C-alpha positions as a Python dict, from the first residue, in 0.01 Angstrom:
ca = {
    (1, 'M'): (0, 0, 0),
    (2, 'R'): (122, 305, 156),
    (3, 'S'): (-214, 442, 260),
    (4, 'K'): (-276, 106, 445),
    (5, 'G'): (85, 196, 639),
    (6, 'R'): (254, -113, 479),
    (7, 'S'): (610, -139, 474),
    (8, 'P'): (852, -6, 198),
    (9, 'N'): (987, -353, 175),
    (10, 'T'): (605, -474, 94),
    (11, 'E'): (574, -184, -156),
    (12, 'R'): (910, -307, -329),
    (13, 'V'): (792, -650, -375),
    (14, 'Y'): (426, -558, -486),
    (15, 'A'): (604, -303, -753),
    (16, 'G'): (839, -622, -891),
    (17, 'R'): (501, -839, -908),
    (18, 'L'): (310, -551, -1107),
    (19, 'A'): (605, -494, -1339),
    (20, 'L'): (576, -843, -1447),
    (21, 'Y'): (193, -816, -1520),
    (22, 'L'): (265, -470, -1742),
    (23, 'N'): (559, -605, -1921),
    (24, 'Y'): (328, -910, -1992),
    (25, 'C'): (37, -686, -2105),
    (26, 'T'): (285, -477, -2326),
    (27, 'Q'): (454, -759, -2474),
    (28, 'R'): (119, -870, -2568),
    (29, 'R'): (-77, -586, -2670),
    (30, 'I'): (-338, -654, -2377),
    (31, 'E'): (-497, -338, -2220),
    (32, 'W'): (-370, -374, -1863),
    (33, 'S'): (-675, -229, -1741),
    (34, 'R'): (-933, -497, -1956),
    (35, 'P'): (-751, -802, -1957),
    (36, 'S'): (-999, -1112, -2051),
    (37, 'F'): (-1040, -1444, -1840),
    (38, 'M'): (-796, -1575, -2098),
    (39, 'A'): (-510, -1325, -2089),
    (40, 'L'): (-515, -1375, -1684),
    (41, 'S'): (-542, -1773, -1696),
    (42, 'G'): (-240, -1704, -1971),
    (43, 'L'): (-33, -1517, -1710),
    (44, 'Q'): (-113, -1728, -1472),
    (45, 'Q'): (56, -2014, -1664),
    (46, 'W'): (324, -1819, -1820),
    (47, 'L'): (437, -1757, -1493),
    (48, 'V'): (541, -2113, -1382),
    (49, 'T'): (586, -2232, -1761),
    (50, 'T'): (880, -1940, -1838),
    (51, 'P'): (1222, -1968, -1756),
    (52, 'L'): (1359, -1705, -1502),
    (53, 'P'): (1589, -1497, -1680),
    (54, 'A'): (1991, -1532, -1665),
    (55, 'R'): (2035, -1221, -1458),
    (56, 'S'): (1830, -1350, -1160),
    (57, 'R'): (1986, -1707, -1123),
    (58, 'R'): (2331, -1714, -918),
    (59, 'S'): (2397, -2025, -1106),
    (60, 'P'): (2591, -2025, -1439),
    (61, 'T'): (2413, -1937, -1738),
    (62, 'T'): (2485, -2299, -1872),
    (63, 'A'): (2286, -2450, -1575),
    (64, 'A'): (1929, -2574, -1603),
    (65, 'P'): (1673, -2344, -1629),
    (66, 'R'): (1483, -2250, -1316),
    (67, 'Y'): (1134, -2131, -1306),
    (68, 'R'): (903, -1994, -1071),
    (69, 'S'): (687, -2204, -833),
    (70, 'Q'): (336, -2217, -803),
    (71, 'G'): (346, -2070, -498),
    (72, 'T'): (521, -1758, -613),
    (73, 'A'): (280, -1745, -928),
    (74, 'N'): (-24, -1697, -655),
    (75, 'A'): (183, -1415, -509),
    (76, 'V'): (200, -1238, -853),
    (77, 'M'): (-192, -1326, -891),
    (78, 'T'): (-275, -1188, -570),
    (79, 'A'): (-92, -837, -629),
    (80, 'V'): (-242, -832, -972),
    (81, 'T'): (-581, -883, -849),
    (82, 'D'): (-556, -641, -546),
    (83, 'F'): (-414, -396, -810),
    (84, 'L'): (-707, -403, -1068),
    (85, 'R'): (-975, -422, -778),
    (86, 'F'): (-794, -100, -669),
    (87, 'G'): (-843, 43, -1044),
    (88, 'A'): (-1189, -65, -1007),
    (89, 'L'): (-1270, 151, -715),
    (90, 'H'): (-1121, 440, -853),
    (91, 'G'): (-1289, 388, -1204),
    (92, 'W'): (-1011, 292, -1395),
    (93, 'V'): (-1079, -54, -1451),
    (94, 'P'): (-1434, -172, -1558),
    (95, 'A'): (-1661, -331, -1282),
    (96, 'Q'): (-1713, -668, -1529),
    (97, 'T'): (-1321, -701, -1544),
    (98, 'A'): (-1292, -718, -1145),
    (99, 'G'): (-1566, -964, -1173),
    (100, 'L'): (-1349, -1215, -1335),
    (101, 'L'): (-1127, -1191, -1000),
    (102, 'S'): (-1304, -1412, -763),
    (103, 'E'): (-1531, -1711, -780),
    (104, 'P'): (-1751, -1855, -524),
    (105, 'K'): (-1639, -2159, -305),
    (106, 'L'): (-1843, -2378, -50),
    (107, 'L'): (-1637, -2454, 223),
    (108, 'R'): (-1647, -2803, 324),
    (109, 'Y'): (-1376, -2748, 646),
    (110, 'L'): (-1404, -2463, 839),
    (111, 'P'): (-1118, -2279, 958),
    (112, 'A'): (-1046, -2290, 1330),
    (113, 'G'): (-1236, -1984, 1460),
    (114, 'Y'): (-1479, -1930, 1165),
    (115, 'D'): (-1876, -1877, 1197),
    (116, 'A'): (-2067, -2004, 926),
    (117, 'G'): (-2375, -1861, 1077),
    (118, 'E'): (-2639, -2087, 1200),
    (119, 'R'): (-2781, -2238, 883),
    (120, 'G'): (-2466, -2261, 759),
    (121, 'Q'): (-2510, -1940, 509),
    (122, 'W'): (-2167, -1803, 516),
    (123, 'R'): (-2011, -2152, 413),
    (124, 'Q'): (-2026, -2006, 75),
    (125, 'V'): (-1716, -1727, 14),
    (126, 'Q'): (-1563, -1551, -267),
    (127, 'V'): (-1203, -1696, -342),
    (128, 'S'): (-934, -1600, -625),
    (129, 'A'): (-1032, -1725, -958),
    (130, 'F'): (-662, -1746, -1053),
    (131, 'R'): (-510, -1941, -771),
    (132, 'F'): (-312, -2269, -806),
    (133, 'Q'): (-375, -2558, -543),
    (134, 'V'): (-46, -2585, -341),
    (135, 'S'): (-1, -2781, -15),
    (136, 'E'): (103, -2524, 302),
    (137, 'P'): (484, -2431, 281),
    (138, 'G'): (704, -2620, 563),
    (139, 'Y'): (841, -2320, 780),
    (140, 'E'): (1193, -2362, 915),
    (141, 'D'): (1305, -2315, 1234),
    (142, 'L'): (1652, -2331, 1381),
    (143, 'S'): (1756, -2541, 1707),
    (144, 'P'): (1919, -2343, 2011),
    (145, 'Q'): (2240, -2502, 1905),
    (146, 'Q'): (2233, -2400, 1522),
    (147, 'I'): (2132, -2024, 1681),
    (148, 'R'): (2465, -2074, 1930),
    (149, 'R'): (2685, -2165, 1671),
    (150, 'M'): (2592, -1909, 1423),
    (151, 'I'): (2652, -1646, 1702),
    (152, 'A'): (2976, -1803, 1769),
    (153, 'D'): (3088, -1769, 1429),
    (154, 'T'): (3008, -1432, 1341),
    (155, 'P'): (3318, -1199, 1445),
    (156, 'R'): (3113, -872, 1437),
    (157, 'A'): (2954, -791, 1784),
    (158, 'R'): (2694, -556, 1585),
    (159, 'D'): (2587, -897, 1412),
    (160, 'C'): (2582, -1098, 1720),
    (161, 'F'): (2364, -880, 1922),
    (162, 'L'): (2138, -872, 1584),
    (163, 'I'): (2106, -1240, 1568),
    (164, 'A'): (2060, -1312, 1939),
    (165, 'L'): (1795, -1020, 1971),
    (166, 'L'): (1582, -1167, 1666),
    (167, 'A'): (1638, -1508, 1813),
    (168, 'A'): (1540, -1410, 2200),
    (169, 'T'): (1230, -1194, 2104),
    (170, 'G'): (1085, -1298, 1773),
    (171, 'L'): (1111, -952, 1650),
    (172, 'R'): (1050, -872, 1291),
    (173, 'I'): (1368, -744, 1098),
    (174, 'G'): (1181, -409, 1034),
    (175, 'E'): (1117, -390, 1421),
    (176, 'A'): (1458, -462, 1492),
    (177, 'L'): (1610, -208, 1237),
    (178, 'G'): (1354, 51, 1337),
    (179, 'L'): (1466, 32, 1705),
    (180, 'R'): (1610, 338, 1873),
    (181, 'Q'): (1818, 401, 2147),
    (182, 'E'): (1567, 529, 2360),
    (183, 'D'): (1362, 194, 2305),
    (184, 'L'): (1626, -22, 2508),
    (185, 'H'): (1563, -25, 2889),
    (186, 'F'): (1811, -239, 2965),
    (187, 'L'): (1863, -154, 3318),
    (188, 'A'): (1699, -341, 3605),
    (189, 'S'): (1477, -28, 3661),
    (190, 'S'): (1348, 232, 3399),
    (191, 'R'): (1181, 446, 3642),
    (192, 'S'): (1418, 681, 3587),
    (193, 'L'): (1321, 735, 3252),
    (194, 'G'): (938, 773, 3344),
    (195, 'C'): (876, 379, 3254),
    (196, 'P'): (732, 168, 3486),
    (197, 'V'): (806, -169, 3354),
    (198, 'E'): (1056, -369, 3559),
    (199, 'G'): (1346, -560, 3463),
    (200, 'P'): (1541, -512, 3125),
    (201, 'H'): (1295, -480, 2801),
    (202, 'L'): (1273, -286, 2507),
    (203, 'H'): (986, -135, 2326),
    (204, 'V'): (867, -174, 1971),
    (205, 'R'): (684, 128, 1809),
    (206, 'R'): (583, 202, 1483),
    (207, 'R'): (709, 523, 1350),
    (208, 'T'): (693, 665, 981),
    (209, 'D'): (992, 895, 1017),
    (210, 'N'): (1303, 627, 1043),
    (211, 'P'): (1565, 767, 793),
    (212, 'N'): (1610, 368, 688),
    (213, 'R'): (1230, 362, 598),
    (214, 'A'): (1203, 42, 834),
    (215, 'L'): (861, -1, 978),
    (216, 'A'): (715, -199, 1243),
    (217, 'K'): (417, -402, 1053),
    (218, 'S'): (147, -350, 1373),
    (219, 'R'): (20, -33, 1453),
    (220, 'H'): (4, -131, 1812),
    (221, 'S'): (303, -68, 2041),
    (222, 'R'): (434, -341, 2259),
    (223, 'C'): (696, -413, 2535),
    (224, 'L'): (934, -736, 2505),
    (225, 'P'): (1130, -828, 2809),
    (226, 'V'): (1510, -920, 2720),
    (227, 'T'): (1759, -1155, 2935),
    (228, 'P'): (2059, -1081, 3078),
    (229, 'D'): (2267, -1252, 2783),
    (230, 'I'): (2087, -1010, 2553),
    (231, 'V'): (2202, -681, 2753),
    (232, 'A'): (2575, -841, 2748),
    (233, 'F'): (2543, -869, 2383),
    (234, 'Y'): (2459, -518, 2349),
    (235, 'T'): (2721, -425, 2580),
    (236, 'D'): (2984, -550, 2332),
    (237, 'Y'): (2824, -396, 2025),
    (238, 'Q'): (2822, -53, 2219),
    (239, 'H'): (3190, -104, 2273),
    (240, 'E'): (3251, -186, 1893),
    (241, 'R'): (2994, 105, 1814),
    (242, 'N'): (3201, 349, 1996),
    (243, 'Q'): (3493, 305, 1795),
    (244, 'V'): (3297, 473, 1485),
    (245, 'A'): (3272, 830, 1538),
    (246, 'A'): (3010, 872, 1313),
    (247, 'A'): (2787, 651, 1467),
    (248, 'A'): (2716, 890, 1785),
    (249, 'E'): (2523, 1132, 1542),
    (250, 'T'): (2217, 882, 1497),
    (251, 'G'): (2009, 749, 1750),
    (252, 'M'): (1909, 423, 1587),
    (253, 'V'): (2040, 104, 1736),
    (254, 'F'): (2162, -58, 1419),
    (255, 'V'): (2403, 133, 1203),
    (256, 'N'): (2680, 76, 938),
    (257, 'L'): (3020, 25, 1087),
    (258, 'F'): (3210, -158, 841),
    (259, 'R'): (3110, 8, 493),
    (260, 'P'): (3051, 341, 392),
    (261, 'P'): (2835, 552, 477),
    (262, 'L'): (2932, 484, 828),
    (263, 'G'): (2705, 564, 1121),
    (264, 'R'): (2405, 558, 887),
    (265, 'A'): (2088, 340, 996),
    (266, 'M'): (2114, -7, 857),
    (267, 'T'): (1901, -53, 592),
    (268, 'Y'): (1707, -378, 444),
    (269, 'P'): (1956, -467, 210),
    (270, 'N'): (2242, -450, 442),
    (271, 'A'): (2067, -686, 675),
    (272, 'K'): (2027, -910, 407),
    (273, 'S'): (2358, -914, 301),
    (274, 'V'): (2451, -985, 642),
    (275, 'F'): (2233, -1293, 662),
    (276, 'D'): (2333, -1413, 323),
    (277, 'R'): (2696, -1423, 474),
    (278, 'L'): (2557, -1600, 791),
    (279, 'A'): (2376, -1855, 572),
    (280, 'R'): (2686, -1937, 349),
    (281, 'R'): (2943, -1974, 653),
    (282, 'A'): (2646, -2180, 882),
    (283, 'G'): (2558, -2421, 572),
    (284, 'H'): (2207, -2380, 639),
    (285, 'P'): (1941, -2106, 557),
    (286, 'A'): (1996, -1794, 760),
    (287, 'R'): (1700, -1590, 764),
    (288, 'P'): (1561, -1285, 1019),
    (289, 'H'): (1241, -1445, 993),
    (290, 'T'): (1383, -1800, 1016),
    (291, 'L'): (1464, -1636, 1395),
    (292, 'R'): (1154, -1518, 1423),
    (293, 'H'): (985, -1859, 1350),
    (294, 'S'): (1238, -2025, 1580),
    (295, 'A'): (1168, -1791, 1883),
    (296, 'A'): (786, -1866, 1817),
    (297, 'T'): (828, -2265, 1785),
    (298, 'H'): (1037, -2273, 2108),
    (299, 'W'): (796, -2073, 2316),
    (300, 'L'): (510, -2324, 2228),
    (301, 'R'): (706, -2637, 2274),
    (302, 'E'): (815, -2496, 2602),
    (303, 'G'): (423, -2478, 2703),
    (304, 'V'): (407, -2093, 2676),
    (305, 'D'): (28, -2005, 2665),
    (306, 'R'): (-63, -1916, 2279),
    (307, 'D'): (-211, -1590, 2394),
    (308, 'V'): (124, -1504, 2581),
    (309, 'V'): (339, -1575, 2242),
    (310, 'Q'): (39, -1406, 2020),
    (311, 'K'): (142, -1082, 2206),
    (312, 'L'): (515, -1157, 2199),
    (313, 'L'): (498, -1193, 1833),
    (314, 'G'): (257, -881, 1777),
    (315, 'H'): (5, -1117, 1573),
    (316, 'A'): (-355, -918, 1590),
    (317, 'S'): (-505, -1249, 1526),
    (318, 'P'): (-500, -1587, 1680),
    (319, 'L'): (-541, -1770, 1350),
    (320, 'S'): (-175, -1658, 1282),
    (321, 'M'): (-48, -1884, 1595),
    (322, 'D'): (-102, -2187, 1331),
    (323, 'R'): (188, -2157, 1138),
    (324, 'Y'): (403, -2161, 1470),
    (325, 'R'): (362, -2523, 1610),
    (326, 'H'): (547, -2813, 1458),
    (327, 'V'): (587, -3149, 1592),
    (328, 'D'): (903, -3294, 1586),
    (329, 'E'): (1036, -3667, 1599),
    (330, 'S'): (1094, -3641, 1966),
    (331, 'E'): (765, -3535, 2044),
    (332, 'T'): (576, -3798, 1835),
    (333, 'R'): (838, -4049, 2000),
    (334, 'A'): (753, -3942, 2334),
    (335, 'A'): (392, -3981, 2272),
    (336, 'V'): (435, -4366, 2172),
    (337, 'D'): (647, -4446, 2481),
    (338, 'R'): (379, -4249, 2720),
    (339, 'A'): (140, -4439, 2551),
    (340, 'Q'): (311, -4793, 2592),
    (341, 'A'): (388, -4733, 2944),
    (342, 'W'): (31, -4648, 3007),
    (343, 'R'): (-54, -5003, 2844),
    (344, 'E'): (174, -5188, 3031),
    (345, 'N'): (33, -5071, 3377),
    (346, 'Q'): (-328, -5155, 3310),
}
């Protein structure tokens, strides 16, 4: 994962999933590098039929047991198959084991943009042999009113700026935590800084030396415009930050101001704690990616070109845009009303 430049957060997630697999093999005396088809199938079923340990549940131990979803099981199996394929490349895993991990599938319905070839010769693809069939998960987005209410209910200027920034720009949390003060060009003109971009904006740059290990997912830098509201939130945050002397020792934008180590760059766990408090206060899910998703959904509903939204979000593939377009009840009602008005005018 590290050689591909994946984020530390992704490394941690994969590490936890592989720990499940290795413990499963140890308990059943399975050689991890030579699992049989039945062993892998057994792991897949074990993931969804074994209750989660009590220590991983927030509810009391007397509550009904909880189980992993099929989607979570699929994510674990993806990590396991990637791990075994990686081992096969290095000679740690036999080729016949790697051959168990996929099976052919004929694509009856082609994804948007997929070229099946002139004779349909590429309709048959290799897919995971250990994957539950699950429906596409629903993606949550927040209304502008909900976002404004979250900001209004947040007493800390730093957290208000973080919420507003994510909601207005669609930044990933790793991109936000990796921002440095030199990336924020919030003046009307930044020519004195050697930057030709007009108007307030920020630069998203991938760095591998951030002290908090925050990492921008895309290897390509991009520039994002910001509104005067964002500049105002940042000004309030700067006033709050200036009250903590240790914060002046780092050039990172988001730093610890309320608990030790003061002045140190915020980490992923720090940000998670902030959003956990926000969710409890707001009474609805509040995650950094929810704000990113909300920004993309809002842009698309307002008619912003998909190519522009793709560039703002930093997606390499246009197919990644499909998940952001939701049709809500107001849009279906408007469509029916327009059709009714058209018929009445004929």
